[in-house]
Amino acid sequence: MILICKNYKENNESYEEVIDWLLYNNAQFDFLSGEDYYENGKHWSIALDNSQDKLSIPFNEYKSVWFRGFLRHRYHLEETFKDLESTNDNIAELRWRIGQEIGRINTQIFNNFRDTYQLPSPLSVKSDKFSMLRLAKELGLDIPDSLITNSKKELLYFFKKQQHVITKPLYETVYFNDESYVAFFKTDKITEEVIESLPSTFFPSLFQGYVEKDIELRAFYIEEEFYTMAIFSQLDPQTKVDFRNYNDERPNRNVPYVLPKEIETKLKILMKELNLNTGSIDLIKTPDKKYVFLEVNPTGQFGFVSKPCNYYLEDKIANTLIQHDR
Amino acid sequence: MNKKSFKLFANCIIVKGASLATICDLHRGKVYSIPLPLAEFLEKTENDDTLEDIKKFSQEDQETVQEYLEYLEKNELGFWTDEPDRFPDLNLQWKSPEHINNAIIEIEQLDNDDLQKITTALTNLLCKFVEIRFYKTIDLDKLAFFAEHCAKSVIRSITVFLPFTSKLDIKEIEILSIKYPRIVLFIVHSVKEKNTTIKTNNPKIQMISRVIDGQSHCGIIDPKLFSIKIPVFTESLKFNSCLNKKLSIDSNGNIKNCPSMSNVFGNIKTDDIETVAESLNFQKNWNIHKDLIDTCKDCEYRRVCTDCRAYVDNPEDLYSKPLKCGYDPYINKWEDWSRNPLKQKAIKYYSFQEFLKN
Ligand code: SF4
Ligand code: SF4
């Protein structure tokens, strides 16, 4: 039996298509979500007497786990916080603490999968961007010049050298809003004016030199195989900074691409080191034909690569799960 | 200087016809007509030294080719590269995770027992798209019954054709459209122009004046209906563009490829729908792909055209060209198919004359 770990609240088309292929191949599958543990009022426990998780989930029946997600943190215990009378600081601290606790508990839940094939292992999906870059560099891959600093002076120096600088979160790209504000944790361009407006020390952040693009590449990796797509984001001046601002009239040209063997070999080692058997790898090919590694998204989207390149990744994923479910 | 090749983007694919070619832009959904010699040149040069290749033309032709390449580059259909091998052709494989992809149900005469059988079969066959046709009468309870029994299916969308009659209750339809989100479109047909009594802001409800009171409305070949997409293009290489993985139940409960075709493979009262749908006999027509069809095999639109096997130029011949196509790929002209003298015999055969007058 196959187990699909996901956030019940999140759905998307390419995910649904994997389910279609599982159905078409008569595969047996179940779903599991963090909501089953934290929100649905079910009884469960994990005891250290070697017995398995007692959420009446027959973990030993699952031979193959597809990990897409588990829980969206911001929904935890929303109700509890509503009635709590306390200072904002205390509530923030409380939320953070609870988040940390949940992380540890989840690790124990995921421990149920230890003898199961996992695509990918939920314990491997959390690595941060800087460690990935460090590893990539050690393996001889080109990376953007990267810097974590809290110092205006250092940043200015970095900016002078690089000319173009972006900042991005070390962890995930997210944004959230309240009545009075929107907070972004995302990739953004840093201008001289932005730096001027900073105090002499600020919250430590990751900065990277802007990499000149010929094309952007997305490589979907699954079990030693690469399905790479080239994104011609430079054709259209409207999308020069980040292709996610695409232009509906003339969507960027997305076509199949073959990475040089030597780059694939290094990326394979990188994925092994990160203990990831699947993931979506972002790269940039520069005008002088260097391949610059940016990051890996272990549970990233794949439909936008699969469709324009006719790669049938949905079938590939379903098949991989089925093969290990024997 | 490095040699450079001019290459079309992998999802912009050349299709050569008898006297013209097209570039099917499967990414942005557009078709461009180009001269055959240009198509041949593009195919030859894509991994070559294009500038050298151009030099082989006469002075005058060189300019024309240059102009074309500029046009293609400007319209983002192609690009220059010194690493053509890194940009492979599109994988042209086609497959889909369903036993039946789409179904047409002529629902008027069917009872709830029948509908139950149909929804069970569609669920098991993993059907994705359903078209329900009411020609002359409306019975929304039946529709609700059908939608209700699809709850466990993987059906993505249901489109309903309804006639405009005095009994039509637009409020009821609006309620259904909210209750059953899988019903994505209600097409109310035969709406008289002067009629203004029914109004709705519901985007799922469309009013059209066309009269769709029988099967013979179907099968029109019109470039506006071409589906310029990778799955359609790749499917057409080996399978029929209309009938592949299609299942139809006509008003008498007959199990057919398409309601307009005379071939009956069983009846839902006596036969098991799934068994019929999975039989080789039923699937035979699925394999009539465009390269087997007379005239279409020479047409540069054959990979994006919708096809029709029910109404063809020569009703005796399974491989005959769609009757309701007005295109002649040998002279590259579209004209009104219903006036073509060569088609009059077939038109009479299908007794369309009445229909055409409407
Ligand atoms: S074969 Fe022709 S009549 Fe039948 S469904 Fe297809 S287009 Fe319509
Ligand atoms: S000739 Fe055939 S392929 Fe061409 S447009 Fe007509 S029906 Fe379609």
Short mmCIF file of N, CA, C and O and ligand atoms in Angstrom, two decimals, chain B residues 221-223 226 290 293-309 321-330 334 343, ligand 2:
data_model
loop_
_atom_site.label_atom_id
_atom_site.label_comp_id
_atom_site.label_asym_id
_atom_site.label_seq_id
_atom_site.Cartn_x
_atom_site.Cartn_y
_atom_site.Cartn_z
N ILE B 221 -16.01 21.09 -38.64
CA ILE B 221 -14.57 21.33 -38.59
C ILE B 221 -14.35 22.82 -38.83
O ILE B 221 -14.69 23.35 -39.87
N ASP B 222 -13.81 23.48 -37.83
CA ASP B 222 -13.65 24.92 -37.90
C ASP B 222 -12.34 25.27 -37.20
O ASP B 222 -12.11 24.81 -36.08
N PRO B 223 -11.49 26.07 -37.85
CA PRO B 223 -10.21 26.41 -37.21
C PRO B 223 -10.40 27.01 -35.82
O PRO B 223 -9.52 26.88 -34.97
N PHE B 226 -10.07 24.29 -33.35
CA PHE B 226 -8.82 23.53 -33.27
C PHE B 226 -8.23 23.65 -31.88
O PHE B 226 -8.28 24.70 -31.25
N LYS B 290 -5.20 10.52 -38.31
CA LYS B 290 -5.28 11.42 -39.46
C LYS B 290 -4.45 10.98 -40.66
O LYS B 290 -4.79 11.29 -41.79
N ILE B 293 -6.52 8.98 -43.04
CA ILE B 293 -7.76 9.55 -43.58
C ILE B 293 -7.48 10.29 -44.88
O ILE B 293 -6.55 11.11 -44.96
N ASP B 294 -8.29 9.97 -45.85
CA ASP B 294 -8.21 10.58 -47.16
C ASP B 294 -8.19 12.11 -47.04
O ASP B 294 -8.94 12.67 -46.24
N THR B 295 -7.35 12.77 -47.81
CA THR B 295 -7.20 14.24 -47.82
C THR B 295 -6.58 14.78 -46.53
O THR B 295 -5.60 15.51 -46.58
N CYS B 296 -7.13 14.42 -45.38
CA CYS B 296 -6.56 14.89 -44.11
C CYS B 296 -5.08 14.52 -44.02
O CYS B 296 -4.28 15.27 -43.45
N LYS B 297 -4.73 13.37 -44.57
CA LYS B 297 -3.33 12.95 -44.46
C LYS B 297 -2.39 13.92 -45.18
O LYS B 297 -1.20 13.95 -44.91
N ASP B 298 -2.94 14.74 -46.08
CA ASP B 298 -2.14 15.74 -46.78
C ASP B 298 -2.38 17.14 -46.26
O ASP B 298 -1.98 18.13 -46.88
N CYS B 299 -3.06 17.24 -45.13
CA CYS B 299 -3.44 18.56 -44.62
C CYS B 299 -2.50 18.99 -43.50
O CYS B 299 -2.18 18.22 -42.60
N GLU B 300 -2.10 20.25 -43.57
CA GLU B 300 -1.14 20.77 -42.58
C GLU B 300 -1.80 21.05 -41.21
O GLU B 300 -1.13 21.40 -40.26
N TYR B 301 -3.14 20.91 -41.15
CA TYR B 301 -3.83 21.10 -39.87
C TYR B 301 -4.13 19.78 -39.15
O TYR B 301 -4.81 19.76 -38.13
N ARG B 302 -3.65 18.67 -39.71
CA ARG B 302 -4.11 17.36 -39.23
C ARG B 302 -3.75 17.06 -37.78
O ARG B 302 -4.36 16.19 -37.16
N ARG B 303 -2.79 17.74 -37.22
CA ARG B 303 -2.41 17.45 -35.83
C ARG B 303 -3.19 18.28 -34.80
O ARG B 303 -3.05 18.07 -33.60
N VAL B 304 -3.94 19.24 -35.27
CA VAL B 304 -4.69 20.07 -34.33
C VAL B 304 -6.19 20.05 -34.64
O VAL B 304 -7.00 20.59 -33.90
N CYS B 305 -6.54 19.41 -35.76
CA CYS B 305 -7.93 19.36 -36.21
C CYS B 305 -8.72 18.39 -35.34
O CYS B 305 -8.20 17.42 -34.82
N THR B 306 -10.02 18.69 -35.20
CA THR B 306 -10.85 17.90 -34.29
C THR B 306 -11.34 16.58 -34.89
O THR B 306 -11.69 15.67 -34.17
N ASP B 307 -11.42 16.49 -36.21
CA ASP B 307 -11.92 15.32 -36.93
C ASP B 307 -13.38 15.00 -36.62
O ASP B 307 -13.95 15.49 -35.65
N CYS B 308 -13.95 14.18 -37.47
CA CYS B 308 -15.29 13.64 -37.24
C CYS B 308 -15.38 12.36 -38.06
O CYS B 308 -15.03 12.36 -39.24
N ARG B 309 -15.82 11.29 -37.45
CA ARG B 309 -15.96 10.03 -38.18
C ARG B 309 -17.43 9.71 -38.49
O ARG B 309 -17.72 8.74 -39.17
N LYS B 321 -12.81 11.73 -45.77
CA LYS B 321 -12.62 13.03 -45.12
C LYS B 321 -13.90 13.52 -44.42
O LYS B 321 -15.00 13.26 -44.90
N PRO B 322 -13.79 14.24 -43.30
CA PRO B 322 -14.98 14.78 -42.65
C PRO B 322 -15.82 15.60 -43.62
O PRO B 322 -15.30 16.46 -44.33
N LEU B 323 -17.11 15.31 -43.61
CA LEU B 323 -18.04 16.01 -44.51
C LEU B 323 -18.07 17.51 -44.23
O LEU B 323 -18.08 18.33 -45.14
N LYS B 324 -18.07 17.85 -42.95
CA LYS B 324 -18.30 19.25 -42.60
C LYS B 324 -17.00 20.05 -42.53
O LYS B 324 -16.87 20.98 -41.73
N CYS B 325 -16.03 19.64 -43.34
CA CYS B 325 -14.80 20.41 -43.44
C CYS B 325 -14.78 21.09 -44.79
O CYS B 325 -14.97 20.45 -45.82
N GLY B 326 -14.56 22.39 -44.79
CA GLY B 326 -14.54 23.13 -46.04
C GLY B 326 -13.14 23.42 -46.53
O GLY B 326 -12.95 24.24 -47.42
N TYR B 327 -12.14 22.74 -45.98
CA TYR B 327 -10.77 23.07 -46.35
C TYR B 327 -10.24 22.12 -47.43
O TYR B 327 -10.48 20.92 -47.39
N ASP B 328 -9.55 22.70 -48.38
CA ASP B 328 -8.89 21.91 -49.40
C ASP B 328 -7.38 22.11 -49.27
O ASP B 328 -6.85 23.16 -49.65
N PRO B 329 -6.69 21.14 -48.72
CA PRO B 329 -5.25 21.33 -48.47
C PRO B 329 -4.41 21.36 -49.76
O PRO B 329 -3.23 21.70 -49.70
N TYR B 330 -5.03 21.03 -50.90
CA TYR B 330 -4.24 21.04 -52.14
C TYR B 330 -4.19 22.43 -52.74
O TYR B 330 -3.25 22.78 -53.43
N TRP B 334 -10.35 27.70 -47.74
CA TRP B 334 -11.52 27.34 -46.94
C TRP B 334 -12.75 27.80 -47.70
O TRP B 334 -12.82 28.93 -48.15
N LYS B 343 -20.09 17.33 -52.28
CA LYS B 343 -20.56 16.82 -51.00
C LYS B 343 -22.07 16.59 -50.98
O LYS B 343 -22.60 16.09 -49.98
S1 SF4 C 2 -8.75 18.45 -44.37
FE1 SF4 C 2 -8.96 17.07 -42.64
S2 SF4 C 2 -7.30 17.68 -41.26
FE2 SF4 C 2 -7.56 19.33 -42.72
S3 SF4 C 2 -8.92 20.77 -41.74
FE3 SF4 C 2 -10.20 19.41 -42.99
S4 SF4 C 2 -10.79 17.76 -41.61
FE4 SF4 C 2 -9.11 18.83 -40.65
#
